[in-house]
mmCIF file of C-alpha atoms in Angstrom:
data_model
loop_
_atom_site.group_PDB
_atom_site.id
_atom_site.type_symbol
_atom_site.label_atom_id
_atom_site.label_comp_id
_atom_site.label_asym_id
_atom_site.label_seq_id
_atom_site.Cartn_x
_atom_site.Cartn_y
_atom_site.Cartn_z
ATOM 1 C CA ALA A 1 31.090 -19.596 120.182
ATOM 2 C CA PHE A 2 28.673 -21.756 118.210
ATOM 3 C CA GLY A 3 25.018 -21.664 117.181
ATOM 4 C CA VAL A 4 22.332 -24.180 118.186
ATOM 5 C CA VAL A 5 18.903 -24.862 116.710
ATOM 6 C CA ALA A 6 16.526 -27.848 116.870
ATOM 7 C CA ASP A 7 13.430 -29.277 115.205
ATOM 8 C CA VAL A 8 12.834 -26.865 112.340
ATOM 9 C CA GLN A 9 10.558 -29.493 110.715
ATOM 10 C CA TYR A 10 9.935 -27.371 107.656
ATOM 11 C CA ALA A 11 7.206 -28.262 105.174
ATOM 12 C CA ASP A 12 5.469 -26.093 102.612
ATOM 13 C CA ALA A 13 2.159 -26.760 104.357
ATOM 14 C CA ASP A 14 -0.476 -24.885 106.326
ATOM 15 C CA ASP A 15 -0.203 -24.896 110.120
ATOM 16 C CA GLY A 16 -1.206 -28.171 111.743
ATOM 17 C CA TYR A 17 -1.131 -29.854 115.125
ATOM 18 C CA ASP A 18 0.989 -32.465 116.867
ATOM 19 C CA PHE A 19 -0.122 -36.100 117.376
ATOM 20 C CA SER A 20 -2.200 -35.147 120.411
ATOM 21 C CA GLY A 21 -4.028 -32.509 118.362
ATOM 22 C CA CYS A 22 -3.428 -29.729 120.880
ATOM 23 C CA ARG A 23 -0.054 -28.208 119.966
ATOM 24 C CA ARG A 24 0.146 -25.959 116.957
ATOM 25 C CA ARG A 25 2.881 -26.548 114.373
ATOM 26 C CA TYR A 26 3.964 -23.725 112.081
ATOM 27 C CA TYR A 27 5.312 -25.725 109.111
ATOM 28 C CA ARG A 28 5.784 -22.971 106.562
ATOM 29 C CA GLN A 29 6.822 -20.345 109.084
ATOM 30 C CA SER A 30 9.684 -22.444 110.475
ATOM 31 C CA LEU A 31 11.838 -21.546 107.467
ATOM 32 C CA SER A 32 11.534 -17.811 108.273
ATOM 33 C CA LEU A 33 12.592 -18.503 111.854
ATOM 34 C CA LEU A 34 15.608 -20.417 110.543
ATOM 35 C CA ARG A 35 16.406 -17.386 108.353
ATOM 36 C CA ASN A 36 16.274 -15.167 111.464
ATOM 37 C CA ALA A 37 18.767 -17.477 113.174
ATOM 38 C CA VAL A 38 21.132 -17.513 110.186
ATOM 39 C CA ARG A 39 21.000 -13.728 109.917
ATOM 40 C CA ALA A 40 21.869 -13.321 113.610
ATOM 41 C CA TRP A 41 24.652 -15.941 113.505
ATOM 42 C CA ALA A 42 26.194 -14.520 110.340
ATOM 43 C CA ALA A 43 26.414 -11.104 112.030
ATOM 44 C CA GLU A 44 28.274 -12.411 115.115
ATOM 45 C CA ARG A 45 31.672 -10.805 115.757
ATOM 46 C CA PRO A 46 34.060 -12.487 116.207
ATOM 47 C CA PRO A 47 32.512 -15.053 113.849
ATOM 48 C CA LEU A 48 31.085 -18.305 115.202
ATOM 49 C CA SER A 49 33.135 -21.502 114.877
ATOM 50 C CA PHE A 50 30.224 -23.675 113.710
ATOM 51 C CA VAL A 51 26.483 -24.313 114.078
ATOM 52 C CA LEU A 52 24.782 -27.439 115.454
ATOM 53 C CA GLN A 53 21.457 -28.364 113.831
ATOM 54 C CA LEU A 54 20.081 -30.893 116.304
ATOM 55 C CA GLY A 55 17.862 -32.873 113.943
ATOM 56 C CA ASP A 56 14.370 -32.897 112.384
ATOM 57 C CA SER A 57 15.264 -30.235 109.836
ATOM 58 C CA ILE A 58 12.243 -31.097 107.649
ATOM 59 C CA ASP A 59 8.912 -32.618 108.634
ATOM 60 C CA GLY A 60 7.629 -36.133 107.938
ATOM 61 C CA LEU A 61 4.699 -34.548 106.066
ATOM 62 C CA ASN A 62 7.062 -34.022 103.136
ATOM 63 C CA ALA A 63 7.445 -37.774 102.586
ATOM 64 C CA ARG A 64 3.691 -38.240 102.165
ATOM 65 C CA ARG A 65 3.506 -35.287 99.786
ATOM 66 C CA GLY A 66 6.519 -36.316 97.699
ATOM 67 C CA GLU A 67 8.278 -33.075 98.657
ATOM 68 C CA ALA A 68 11.210 -34.346 100.732
ATOM 69 C CA GLU A 69 13.985 -33.361 98.306
ATOM 70 C CA GLY A 70 12.532 -29.904 97.676
ATOM 71 C CA ALA A 71 11.986 -29.148 101.374
ATOM 72 C CA LEU A 72 15.513 -30.234 102.271
ATOM 73 C CA ALA A 73 16.944 -28.125 99.440
ATOM 74 C CA GLN A 74 15.171 -25.055 100.868
ATOM 75 C CA VAL A 75 16.490 -25.642 104.388
ATOM 76 C CA LEU A 76 20.036 -26.208 103.133
ATOM 77 C CA GLU A 77 19.791 -23.097 100.961
ATOM 78 C CA VAL A 78 19.007 -20.979 104.049
ATOM 79 C CA LEU A 79 21.895 -22.568 105.963
ATOM 80 C CA ARG A 80 24.247 -21.783 103.077
ATOM 81 C CA GLY A 81 23.948 -18.175 104.218
ATOM 82 C CA LEU A 82 26.341 -19.085 107.042
ATOM 83 C CA PRO A 83 30.083 -18.554 106.595
ATOM 84 C CA VAL A 84 30.785 -21.485 108.998
ATOM 85 C CA PRO A 85 30.239 -25.263 108.929
ATOM 86 C CA VAL A 86 26.896 -26.693 110.046
ATOM 87 C CA HIS A 87 26.881 -30.063 111.821
ATOM 88 C CA HIS A 88 23.647 -32.017 111.483
ATOM 89 C CA ALA A 89 22.287 -34.577 113.937
ATOM 90 C CA TRP A 90 19.814 -36.984 112.325
ATOM 91 C CA GLY A 91 16.352 -37.151 113.870
ATOM 92 C CA ASN A 92 13.252 -39.254 113.265
ATOM 93 C CA HIS A 93 11.890 -36.797 110.696
ATOM 94 C CA GLU A 94 15.003 -37.055 108.501
ATOM 95 C CA LEU A 95 14.458 -40.825 108.566
ATOM 96 C CA TYR A 96 10.742 -40.539 107.691
ATOM 97 C CA ASN A 97 11.875 -38.775 104.514
ATOM 98 C CA PHE A 98 15.112 -40.490 103.496
ATOM 99 C CA SER A 99 16.999 -43.737 103.781
ATOM 100 C CA ARG A 100 20.300 -43.602 105.630
ATOM 101 C CA ALA A 101 22.161 -44.212 102.387
ATOM 102 C CA ARG A 102 20.499 -41.120 100.917
ATOM 103 C CA LEU A 103 21.208 -39.018 104.044
ATOM 104 C CA VAL A 104 24.922 -39.808 103.859
ATOM 105 C CA ARG A 105 24.988 -38.319 100.344
ATOM 106 C CA SER A 106 22.719 -35.378 101.176
ATOM 107 C CA GLY A 107 23.745 -32.044 102.641
ATOM 108 C CA LEU A 108 22.911 -33.574 106.039
ATOM 109 C CA GLY A 109 25.881 -35.942 105.806
ATOM 110 C CA SER A 110 27.933 -33.351 107.643
ATOM 111 C CA ARG A 111 31.022 -35.250 108.737
ATOM 112 C CA PRO A 112 33.930 -32.939 107.830
ATOM 113 C CA ALA A 113 36.913 -34.352 105.943
ATOM 114 C CA GLY A 114 39.225 -34.176 108.942
ATOM 115 C CA ALA A 115 36.777 -35.499 111.546
ATOM 116 C CA SER A 116 37.146 -38.922 113.091
ATOM 117 C CA ALA A 117 34.248 -41.138 112.067
ATOM 118 C CA GLY A 118 32.115 -43.311 114.292
ATOM 119 C CA PRO A 119 32.248 -47.072 114.830
ATOM 120 C CA PRO A 120 34.208 -49.075 112.253
ATOM 121 C CA ALA A 121 32.365 -50.253 109.167
ATOM 122 C CA ARG A 122 33.244 -53.890 109.774
ATOM 123 C CA ASP A 123 30.541 -53.972 112.441
ATOM 124 C CA CYS A 124 27.901 -53.300 109.817
ATOM 125 C CA ARG A 125 28.790 -52.172 106.307
ATOM 126 C CA ALA A 126 25.473 -50.612 105.376
ATOM 127 C CA CYS A 127 24.670 -49.153 108.801
ATOM 128 C CA HIS A 128 25.898 -45.660 107.914
ATOM 129 C CA CYS A 129 26.306 -44.687 111.560
ATOM 130 C CA HIS A 130 26.271 -40.883 111.626
ATOM 131 C CA ALA A 131 28.604 -40.365 114.588
ATOM 132 C CA TYR A 132 31.854 -38.410 114.584
ATOM 133 C CA HIS A 133 33.902 -35.973 116.631
ATOM 134 C CA PHE A 134 35.923 -32.858 115.895
ATOM 135 C CA SER A 135 37.865 -30.202 117.752
ATOM 136 C CA PRO A 136 37.003 -26.628 116.718
ATOM 137 C CA ALA A 137 39.801 -25.342 118.997
ATOM 138 C CA PRO A 138 41.875 -27.013 121.686
ATOM 139 C CA PRO A 139 41.138 -28.042 124.426
ATOM 140 C CA PHE A 140 37.521 -28.318 123.252
ATOM 141 C CA ARG A 141 35.895 -31.271 121.480
ATOM 142 C CA VAL A 142 32.433 -31.939 120.083
ATOM 143 C CA VAL A 143 31.065 -35.486 119.756
ATOM 144 C CA LEU A 144 27.997 -36.000 117.591
ATOM 145 C CA LEU A 145 26.102 -39.215 118.369
ATOM 146 C CA ASP A 146 23.663 -41.117 116.171
ATOM 147 C CA ALA A 147 20.581 -41.672 118.349
ATOM 148 C CA TYR A 148 18.828 -43.719 115.623
ATOM 149 C CA ASP A 149 21.658 -46.162 115.104
ATOM 150 C CA LEU A 150 19.231 -48.716 116.577
ATOM 151 C CA SER A 151 15.941 -47.938 114.881
ATOM 152 C CA THR A 152 13.428 -49.253 112.392
ATOM 153 C CA LEU A 153 13.371 -45.837 110.687
ATOM 154 C CA GLY A 154 15.394 -45.301 107.510
ATOM 155 C CA ARG A 155 16.507 -48.966 107.392
ATOM 156 C CA GLU A 156 15.688 -51.673 104.874
ATOM 157 C CA PRO A 157 13.190 -54.097 106.495
ATOM 158 C CA ASP A 158 15.374 -57.053 105.523
ATOM 159 C CA SER A 159 18.534 -55.629 107.122
ATOM 160 C CA PRO A 160 19.915 -57.180 110.336
ATOM 161 C CA ARG A 161 19.861 -53.798 112.120
ATOM 162 C CA TYR A 162 16.161 -53.296 111.288
ATOM 163 C CA LYS A 163 15.265 -56.789 112.524
ATOM 164 C CA GLU A 164 17.279 -56.349 115.729
ATOM 165 C CA SER A 165 15.604 -52.959 116.393
ATOM 166 C CA LEU A 166 12.092 -54.247 115.698
ATOM 167 C CA ARG A 167 12.663 -57.234 117.995
ATOM 168 C CA LEU A 168 13.783 -54.915 120.811
ATOM 169 C CA LEU A 169 10.849 -52.575 120.231
ATOM 170 C CA ARG A 170 8.244 -55.355 120.248
ATOM 171 C CA GLU A 171 9.787 -56.867 123.355
ATOM 172 C CA LYS A 172 9.360 -53.575 125.245
ATOM 173 C CA ASN A 173 6.188 -52.293 123.576
ATOM 174 C CA PRO A 174 3.209 -54.669 123.226
ATOM 175 C CA ASN A 175 0.885 -51.899 121.922
ATOM 176 C CA ASP A 176 -0.622 -52.316 118.442
ATOM 177 C CA ASN A 177 0.689 -48.889 117.547
ATOM 178 C CA LEU A 178 4.440 -48.873 118.163
ATOM 179 C CA ASN A 179 4.329 -45.072 118.509
ATOM 180 C CA ASP A 180 1.995 -45.373 121.508
ATOM 181 C CA PRO A 181 3.790 -45.176 124.894
ATOM 182 C CA ARG A 182 0.649 -45.763 126.992
ATOM 183 C CA GLY A 183 0.965 -48.387 129.707
ATOM 184 C CA LEU A 184 4.682 -48.971 129.084
ATOM 185 C CA GLN A 185 7.062 -49.333 132.007
ATOM 186 C CA GLU A 186 9.719 -47.772 129.774
ATOM 187 C CA PRO A 187 7.743 -45.239 127.700
ATOM 188 C CA GLN A 188 10.794 -44.343 125.584
ATOM 189 C CA PHE A 189 10.359 -47.605 123.633
ATOM 190 C CA VAL A 190 8.331 -46.144 120.793
ATOM 191 C CA GLU A 191 9.153 -46.103 117.104
ATOM 192 C CA PHE A 192 9.769 -42.347 116.912
ATOM 193 C CA ASN A 193 12.748 -42.805 119.250
ATOM 194 C CA GLY A 194 15.850 -44.918 118.702
ATOM 195 C CA GLY A 195 18.982 -46.058 120.454
ATOM 196 C CA PHE A 196 22.751 -46.487 120.382
ATOM 197 C CA SER A 197 24.327 -49.724 119.157
ATOM 198 C CA GLN A 198 26.979 -51.378 121.306
ATOM 199 C CA ALA A 199 29.553 -50.612 118.592
ATOM 200 C CA GLN A 200 28.736 -46.894 118.835
ATOM 201 C CA LEU A 201 28.877 -46.930 122.647
ATOM 202 C CA ASP A 202 32.298 -48.652 122.565
ATOM 203 C CA TRP A 203 33.555 -46.074 120.068
ATOM 204 C CA PHE A 204 32.156 -43.238 122.228
ATOM 205 C CA ASP A 205 33.931 -44.652 125.270
ATOM 206 C CA GLU A 206 37.262 -44.663 123.372
ATOM 207 C CA VAL A 207 36.784 -41.056 122.225
ATOM 208 C CA LEU A 208 36.128 -39.890 125.798
ATOM 209 C CA LYS A 209 39.122 -41.875 127.068
ATOM 210 C CA LEU A 210 41.376 -39.876 124.732
ATOM 211 C CA SER A 211 39.703 -36.614 125.740
ATOM 212 C CA ASP A 212 40.320 -37.445 129.403
ATOM 213 C CA GLU A 213 44.001 -38.038 128.652
ATOM 214 C CA ASN A 214 44.257 -34.746 126.743
ATOM 215 C CA GLN A 215 42.310 -32.855 129.457
ATOM 216 C CA GLU A 216 39.712 -31.689 126.964
ATOM 217 C CA LYS A 217 36.259 -30.273 127.637
ATOM 218 C CA VAL A 218 33.708 -32.217 125.615
ATOM 219 C CA VAL A 219 30.236 -31.256 124.408
ATOM 220 C CA VAL A 220 28.155 -34.240 123.282
ATOM 221 C CA THR A 221 25.154 -33.842 121.024
ATOM 222 C CA GLY A 222 22.466 -36.012 119.442
ATOM 223 C CA HIS A 223 18.807 -35.662 118.521
ATOM 224 C CA LEU A 224 17.406 -37.530 121.536
ATOM 225 C CA PRO A 225 17.786 -36.449 125.181
ATOM 226 C CA ILE A 226 19.513 -38.967 127.469
ATOM 227 C CA HIS A 227 18.528 -37.653 130.906
ATOM 228 C CA PRO A 228 14.986 -38.085 132.318
ATOM 229 C CA ASP A 229 15.205 -34.719 134.119
ATOM 230 C CA ALA A 230 15.818 -32.860 130.842
ATOM 231 C CA SER A 231 13.015 -34.593 128.940
ATOM 232 C CA ASP A 232 9.659 -36.280 129.273
ATOM 233 C CA ARG A 233 9.982 -40.045 129.531
ATOM 234 C CA ALA A 234 8.490 -40.734 126.102
ATOM 235 C CA SER A 235 11.161 -38.634 124.315
ATOM 236 C CA LEU A 236 14.329 -40.296 125.651
ATOM 237 C CA ALA A 237 16.709 -42.493 123.682
ATOM 238 C CA TRP A 238 15.822 -46.183 124.109
ATOM 239 C CA ASN A 239 19.007 -47.059 125.996
ATOM 240 C CA TYR A 240 19.706 -43.601 127.392
ATOM 241 C CA GLN A 241 21.164 -45.166 130.574
ATOM 242 C CA ASP A 242 23.948 -46.792 128.509
ATOM 243 C CA ALA A 243 24.975 -43.461 126.978
ATOM 244 C CA LEU A 244 24.837 -41.801 130.407
ATOM 245 C CA SER A 245 27.008 -44.460 132.005
ATOM 246 C CA VAL A 246 29.667 -43.999 129.304
ATOM 247 C CA ILE A 247 29.657 -40.242 129.978
ATOM 248 C CA HIS A 248 29.771 -40.730 133.749
ATOM 249 C CA SER A 249 32.770 -43.058 133.535
ATOM 250 C CA HIS A 250 34.857 -40.116 132.240
ATOM 251 C CA GLN A 251 35.825 -36.663 133.503
ATOM 252 C CA CYS A 252 35.729 -34.690 130.266
ATOM 253 C CA VAL A 253 32.053 -34.217 129.327
ATOM 254 C CA VAL A 254 30.574 -30.868 130.356
ATOM 255 C CA CYS A 255 27.326 -30.771 128.412
ATOM 256 C CA PHE A 256 24.850 -32.861 126.403
ATOM 257 C CA LEU A 257 22.734 -31.001 123.824
ATOM 258 C CA ALA A 258 19.544 -32.516 122.382
ATOM 259 C CA GLY A 259 16.360 -31.629 120.531
ATOM 260 C CA HIS A 260 13.271 -33.805 119.857
ATOM 261 C CA MET A 261 11.196 -32.616 122.824
ATOM 262 C CA HIS A 262 9.762 -29.349 121.538
ATOM 263 C CA ASP A 263 9.110 -27.910 125.020
ATOM 264 C CA GLY A 264 12.783 -28.001 125.839
ATOM 265 C CA GLY A 265 14.310 -29.056 129.143
ATOM 266 C CA TYR A 266 17.350 -28.689 131.347
ATOM 267 C CA CYS A 267 19.071 -30.352 134.275
ATOM 268 C CA LEU A 268 22.484 -30.515 135.907
ATOM 269 C CA ASP A 269 23.082 -34.202 136.629
ATOM 270 C CA SER A 270 24.719 -35.866 139.633
ATOM 271 C CA HIS A 271 28.096 -35.879 137.828
ATOM 272 C CA GLY A 272 28.045 -32.170 137.020
ATOM 273 C CA VAL A 273 27.037 -32.610 133.354
ATOM 274 C CA HIS A 274 24.604 -30.040 131.946
ATOM 275 C CA HIS A 275 21.769 -31.557 129.886
ATOM 276 C CA LEU A 276 20.144 -28.985 127.644
ATOM 277 C CA THR A 277 17.183 -29.903 125.446
ATOM 278 C CA LEU A 278 16.395 -27.140 122.974
ATOM 279 C CA GLU A 279 12.893 -25.810 122.335
ATOM 280 C CA GLY A 280 11.728 -26.728 118.818
ATOM 281 C CA VAL A 281 11.381 -24.159 116.034
ATOM 282 C CA ILE A 282 8.315 -25.988 114.654
ATOM 283 C CA GLU A 283 6.093 -25.076 117.629
ATOM 284 C CA THR A 284 7.359 -21.496 117.898
ATOM 285 C CA PRO A 285 4.837 -18.819 116.884
ATOM 286 C CA PRO A 286 5.886 -16.609 113.933
ATOM 287 C CA GLU A 287 6.407 -13.505 116.081
ATOM 288 C CA SER A 288 8.918 -15.304 118.327
ATOM 289 C CA ASP A 289 12.206 -17.202 117.749
ATOM 290 C CA ALA A 290 13.931 -20.416 118.854
ATOM 291 C CA PHE A 291 17.692 -20.506 118.471
ATOM 292 C CA GLY A 292 20.721 -19.782 120.601
ATOM 293 C CA THR A 293 24.411 -19.011 120.618
ATOM 294 C CA ILE A 294 26.714 -20.704 123.106
ATOM 295 C CA TYR A 295 29.861 -18.870 124.193
ATOM 296 C CA VAL A 296 32.579 -21.123 125.589
ATOM 297 C CA TYR A 297 34.948 -19.980 128.329
ATOM 298 C CA GLU A 298 37.573 -21.843 130.341
ATOM 299 C CA ASP A 299 35.241 -22.494 133.251
ATOM 300 C CA LYS A 300 31.744 -22.138 131.798
ATOM 301 C CA MET A 301 29.476 -21.951 128.779
ATOM 302 C CA ILE A 302 26.928 -19.185 128.391
ATOM 303 C CA LEU A 303 23.824 -19.752 126.293
ATOM 304 C CA LYS A 304 22.341 -16.588 124.841
ATOM 305 C CA GLY A 305 18.873 -17.654 123.778
ATOM 306 C CA ARG A 306 16.443 -15.934 121.427
ATOM 307 C CA GLY A 307 12.669 -15.985 121.710
ATOM 308 C CA ARG A 308 11.505 -19.148 123.480
ATOM 309 C CA ILE A 309 15.031 -20.180 124.430
ATOM 310 C CA SER A 310 16.175 -18.632 127.688
ATOM 311 C CA ASP A 311 19.667 -17.512 128.612
ATOM 312 C CA ARG A 312 21.654 -19.893 130.779
ATOM 313 C CA VAL A 313 25.063 -19.996 132.478
ATOM 314 C CA MET A 314 26.561 -23.494 132.625
ATOM 315 C CA PRO A 315 29.669 -23.590 134.847
ATOM 316 C CA PHE A 316 32.012 -26.588 134.803
#
């Protein structure tokens, strides 16, 4: 079994609202809800194998207030209450607060010593692609993807990857505000989303090829959803179709877990892959909760949700 949580977006700030001004965000309270999750996970018997934190652990507000380091320290301190490893996806809010180089050295650089790292460094030495895979127990594997590998966020403006990402974004999004999806044929091409480089997709394909050969069951995770039926169109990864086609060219993937869209979402796709987008902690009222535990069996996974997250049986 393993724990899942998404979009904590903690900041030591009074409640606010989302970009549209109509959805309440409980910045300070989100840390208490994370504490609730840690308390429940730590009490699980038998103990969990690991926890997946699906990105946006602290809010972008912290960057403007000069409180990024302090906010992250508080979140990591709460997570230290867990007796098991925590694997962190990187979301847009991590990249509003920190450069990639800093994230690698922070507590969010969660690649374990024995895990196989993402695409080779020769592709791009300073890219710091945060993708890796690990097997908590055979025949089960988890692949963590970096959904902001292509992105203008957290990159130096003079770097090739930044320039390539900005060119792609401007090509698809003529709006003055690059975070505005209005009028776009492909509304996912906004700056708060990102995409997967070809190097990462090739690496992902190789990982799944091996998992096919070893008859493994694979759970894939990343901050951004990759299926339109488990997300709104403005929250998808830029090149979500490319990631989907890699998954669909293999037998082994049973589930894709994402965050980013705070309402949550779910679908079972045409290839029998479950796409689960977790409700965000940040928009969860203080009297509720937003975390889950996933129990893995030979033929299914069962999500036991708390608060806003509903229970779900996912057969495979």
